[in-house]
Amino acid sequence: MYEQEIGRLQEMIDDSQRIVFFGGAGVSTESNIPDFRSADGLYQQKYKYSPEQIVSHTFFVNRTESFYEFYKEKMMFLDAKPNVAHRKLAELEAAGKLLAVITQNIDGLHQAAGSRNVLELHGSIHRNYCQSCRKFYDAAYVKNSDGIPKCSCGGTVKPDVVLYEEGLDSGIISKSIQEITEADMLIIGGTSLVVYPAAGFIDYFRGRHLVVINKSETAKAVGAHLTIAAPIGEIMGRIKV
């Protein structure tokens, strides 16, 4: 299946020298990390509070212990391994074809696969800081803590993850827009493009080849030159670098 689409994708990649990849949760579902919006995603599951409420700044402040119960169980997957999509993107970067990965994911799997220039729009579970003294803690410390993770100074440790009601890092935004503006090919993968402001970044693309690879219909009409409705790992795994 998808031979014609994969052939076209291969032609576009071969024709490009400044590729940027913009990805979302669908990139990591093949590593058994659940997304939010699909039929099996976190938003379809029943909790006392909605996931949007739980991963908000207000909820973190007012119900910190409940936040961490959900966060540790549903958002921290420390045993997850990079899948073929992560690895293929790292290969493209190593070959000098791919300039940057811009990701909405917080799992760190792109770096684990070997990608170097990764712009994390929503932060990372692997960076955690004391709110009082700014001491750093890794993901394992947070995951294995009882209840609310505490710093040696007594302060509460907060993940370096962008919660609802919090703004994106302005430096990451600027760099992402710059990378997309300078790209000659933009591959959008594993995202429904419904989360703003990130979804609006693609409006800055002026290159030759715009590709969307996503299992479900992409919400934002992006005028892609090639659209492949399939799991991204299945498609990227058949690309030759």
XYZ file of C-alpha atoms in Angstrom:
241
model
C 0.000 0.000 0.000
C 0.895 3.659 -0.474
C 3.523 2.868 -3.116
C 2.562 5.851 -5.259
C 2.476 8.266 -2.316
C 5.775 6.978 -0.926
C 7.367 7.300 -4.353
C 6.253 10.926 -4.559
C 7.486 11.589 -1.034
C 10.867 10.087 -1.903
C 11.112 12.346 -4.969
C 10.359 15.412 -2.849
C 12.947 14.462 -0.218
C 15.564 13.798 -2.894
C 14.778 17.218 -4.394
C 15.197 19.035 -1.064
C 18.177 20.226 0.956
C 16.526 22.141 3.800
C 13.819 19.881 5.231
C 11.976 20.727 8.444
C 9.719 18.279 10.250
C 6.774 19.518 12.316
C 5.278 16.748 14.442
C 2.722 15.950 17.083
C 1.482 13.125 19.273
C 0.918 10.759 16.345
C 4.680 10.435 15.955
C 4.905 8.758 19.361
C 1.776 6.587 19.322
C 3.811 3.906 17.541
C 6.048 3.941 20.623
C 2.913 3.126 22.675
C 2.496 6.647 24.036
C -1.192 7.636 23.854
C -2.201 10.822 22.108
C -4.933 13.175 23.274
C -7.468 13.542 20.476
C -7.833 10.216 18.666
C -10.587 7.693 19.389
C -8.348 6.015 21.975
C -6.760 9.225 23.229
C -6.772 10.702 26.701
C -9.605 13.088 25.865
C -11.927 10.131 25.253
C -11.268 8.594 28.666
C -13.368 9.377 31.726
C -11.813 11.088 34.732
C -13.186 13.107 37.613
C -11.698 16.147 35.884
C -11.087 16.588 32.173
C -7.489 16.220 30.933
C -7.605 19.881 29.876
C -8.379 20.847 33.466
C -5.780 18.544 34.978
C -2.892 19.736 32.809
C -3.662 23.404 33.384
C -1.595 25.836 35.423
C -4.530 26.518 37.751
C -5.005 22.831 38.507
C -1.275 22.344 39.087
C -1.300 25.179 41.643
C -4.542 24.277 43.411
C -4.523 20.459 43.201
C -0.867 19.616 42.850
C -1.112 16.080 44.164
C -3.992 15.199 41.815
C -2.048 16.767 38.952
C 0.923 14.523 39.652
C -1.221 11.392 39.956
C -2.443 11.947 36.394
C 0.851 13.272 35.033
C 2.980 10.364 36.256
C 0.534 7.717 35.023
C -0.668 9.219 31.749
C 2.129 11.492 30.513
C 5.405 9.972 31.705
C 6.473 6.892 29.729
C 10.105 6.465 30.663
C 10.388 2.984 29.124
C 9.220 4.160 25.687
C 11.699 3.730 22.849
C 12.039 5.696 19.587
C 10.166 4.161 16.672
C 11.063 4.023 13.004
C 9.795 7.565 12.362
C 12.066 9.031 15.055
C 15.015 7.047 13.732
C 14.434 7.978 10.082
C 14.275 11.676 10.948
C 17.574 11.350 12.815
C 19.058 9.663 9.731
C 17.888 12.510 7.514
C 19.496 15.030 9.862
C 22.755 13.059 9.964
C 22.742 13.027 6.162
C 22.476 16.815 6.100
C 18.996 16.828 4.570
C 16.881 17.705 7.607
C 17.615 20.937 9.469
C 15.234 20.763 12.403
C 12.534 18.816 14.164
C 9.800 20.972 15.659
C 7.730 18.890 18.042
C 4.666 19.328 20.215
C 5.666 16.174 22.127
C 7.275 16.182 25.559
C 8.681 12.638 25.588
C 12.242 13.296 24.364
C 12.139 10.424 21.866
C 13.528 12.487 18.993
C 16.699 13.148 20.989
C 16.826 9.507 22.077
C 16.815 8.524 18.404
C 19.757 10.816 17.688
C 18.190 14.054 16.466
C 20.186 17.089 17.567
C 18.264 20.183 16.517
C 14.956 19.527 18.255
C 12.685 22.447 19.117
C 10.283 21.362 21.866
C 7.277 23.672 21.732
C 5.658 22.207 24.835
C 8.759 21.412 26.879
C 9.974 18.042 28.129
C 9.267 15.572 30.907
C 13.036 15.168 31.218
C 13.548 18.672 32.631
C 12.138 19.475 36.060
C 12.977 22.378 38.341
C 12.356 23.397 41.919
C 10.035 26.382 41.968
C 11.969 27.849 44.885
C 15.675 27.385 44.094
C 15.573 26.193 40.437
C 17.539 23.013 41.178
C 17.265 20.503 38.317
C 15.696 17.056 38.658
C 15.417 14.342 36.011
C 12.285 12.485 34.962
C 13.058 9.394 37.030
C 13.135 11.477 40.211
C 9.668 12.849 39.484
C 8.221 9.523 38.342
C 9.483 7.640 41.410
C 8.603 10.279 43.980
C 5.792 9.698 46.460
C 3.012 12.176 45.812
C 4.311 15.652 45.029
C 8.039 15.650 44.136
C 9.934 17.894 46.529
C 13.321 19.540 46.274
C 16.039 19.122 48.880
C 15.265 22.724 49.862
C 11.627 21.828 50.480
C 10.242 23.507 47.376
C 7.850 21.864 44.912
C 9.380 20.470 41.728
C 7.557 21.455 38.531
C 8.053 19.825 35.132
C 9.390 22.040 32.354
C 6.216 21.333 30.384
C 3.907 23.993 28.996
C 0.555 23.601 30.729
C -2.734 25.054 29.579
C -2.871 28.777 30.506
C 0.909 29.026 30.153
C 2.654 30.668 27.204
C 5.127 29.028 24.858
C 8.788 29.967 25.115
C 9.300 33.023 22.880
C 12.780 31.877 21.880
C 11.497 28.492 20.732
C 8.687 30.190 18.814
C 11.112 32.513 17.016
C 13.511 29.709 16.144
C 10.690 27.475 14.884
C 9.329 30.201 12.639
C 12.834 30.898 11.321
C 13.439 27.228 10.500
C 10.092 26.900 8.700
C 10.617 30.146 6.787
C 14.024 28.959 5.519
C 12.915 25.397 4.656
C 12.494 24.170 1.100
C 10.389 21.218 2.319
C 8.075 20.940 5.304
C 6.819 17.552 6.484
C 3.908 17.725 8.921
C 3.400 14.433 10.719
C 1.224 12.958 13.429
C -0.672 16.117 14.283
C -4.246 17.262 13.747
C -3.094 20.906 13.713
C -5.731 22.074 16.171
C -3.414 23.386 18.906
C -2.509 27.045 18.529
C -0.287 28.969 18.259
C 1.821 26.044 17.024
C -0.591 25.156 14.211
C -0.213 28.662 12.811
C 3.540 28.274 12.345
C 3.085 26.478 9.039
C 1.702 29.678 7.526
C 5.319 30.841 7.382
C 6.354 28.096 4.971
C 7.369 29.368 1.527
C 9.219 26.329 0.182
C 8.514 23.935 -2.701
C 7.182 20.809 -1.021
C 4.536 20.655 1.724
C 3.625 17.159 2.924
C 1.115 15.986 5.542
C 1.320 12.456 6.968
C -1.397 11.810 9.529
C -3.842 8.976 10.212
C -6.841 11.245 10.727
C -7.995 14.226 8.729
C -5.937 17.310 9.451
C -8.128 20.058 10.849
C -6.301 23.004 9.330
C -6.509 23.166 5.531
C -2.860 23.616 4.650
C -2.912 23.142 0.884
C -0.435 20.273 1.036
C 1.180 19.099 -2.173
C 1.018 15.535 -0.843
C -1.244 14.103 1.852
C -0.846 10.547 3.155
C -3.497 9.247 5.572
C -1.397 6.601 7.299
C 0.726 6.011 10.430
C 3.868 8.076 10.009
C 6.247 5.272 11.010
C 4.808 3.028 8.310
C 5.522 5.710 5.694
C 8.855 7.108 6.886
C 10.234 3.621 7.405
C 10.132 3.060 3.642
C 12.074 6.212 2.764
C 15.677 5.835 1.601
C 18.191 8.352 2.917
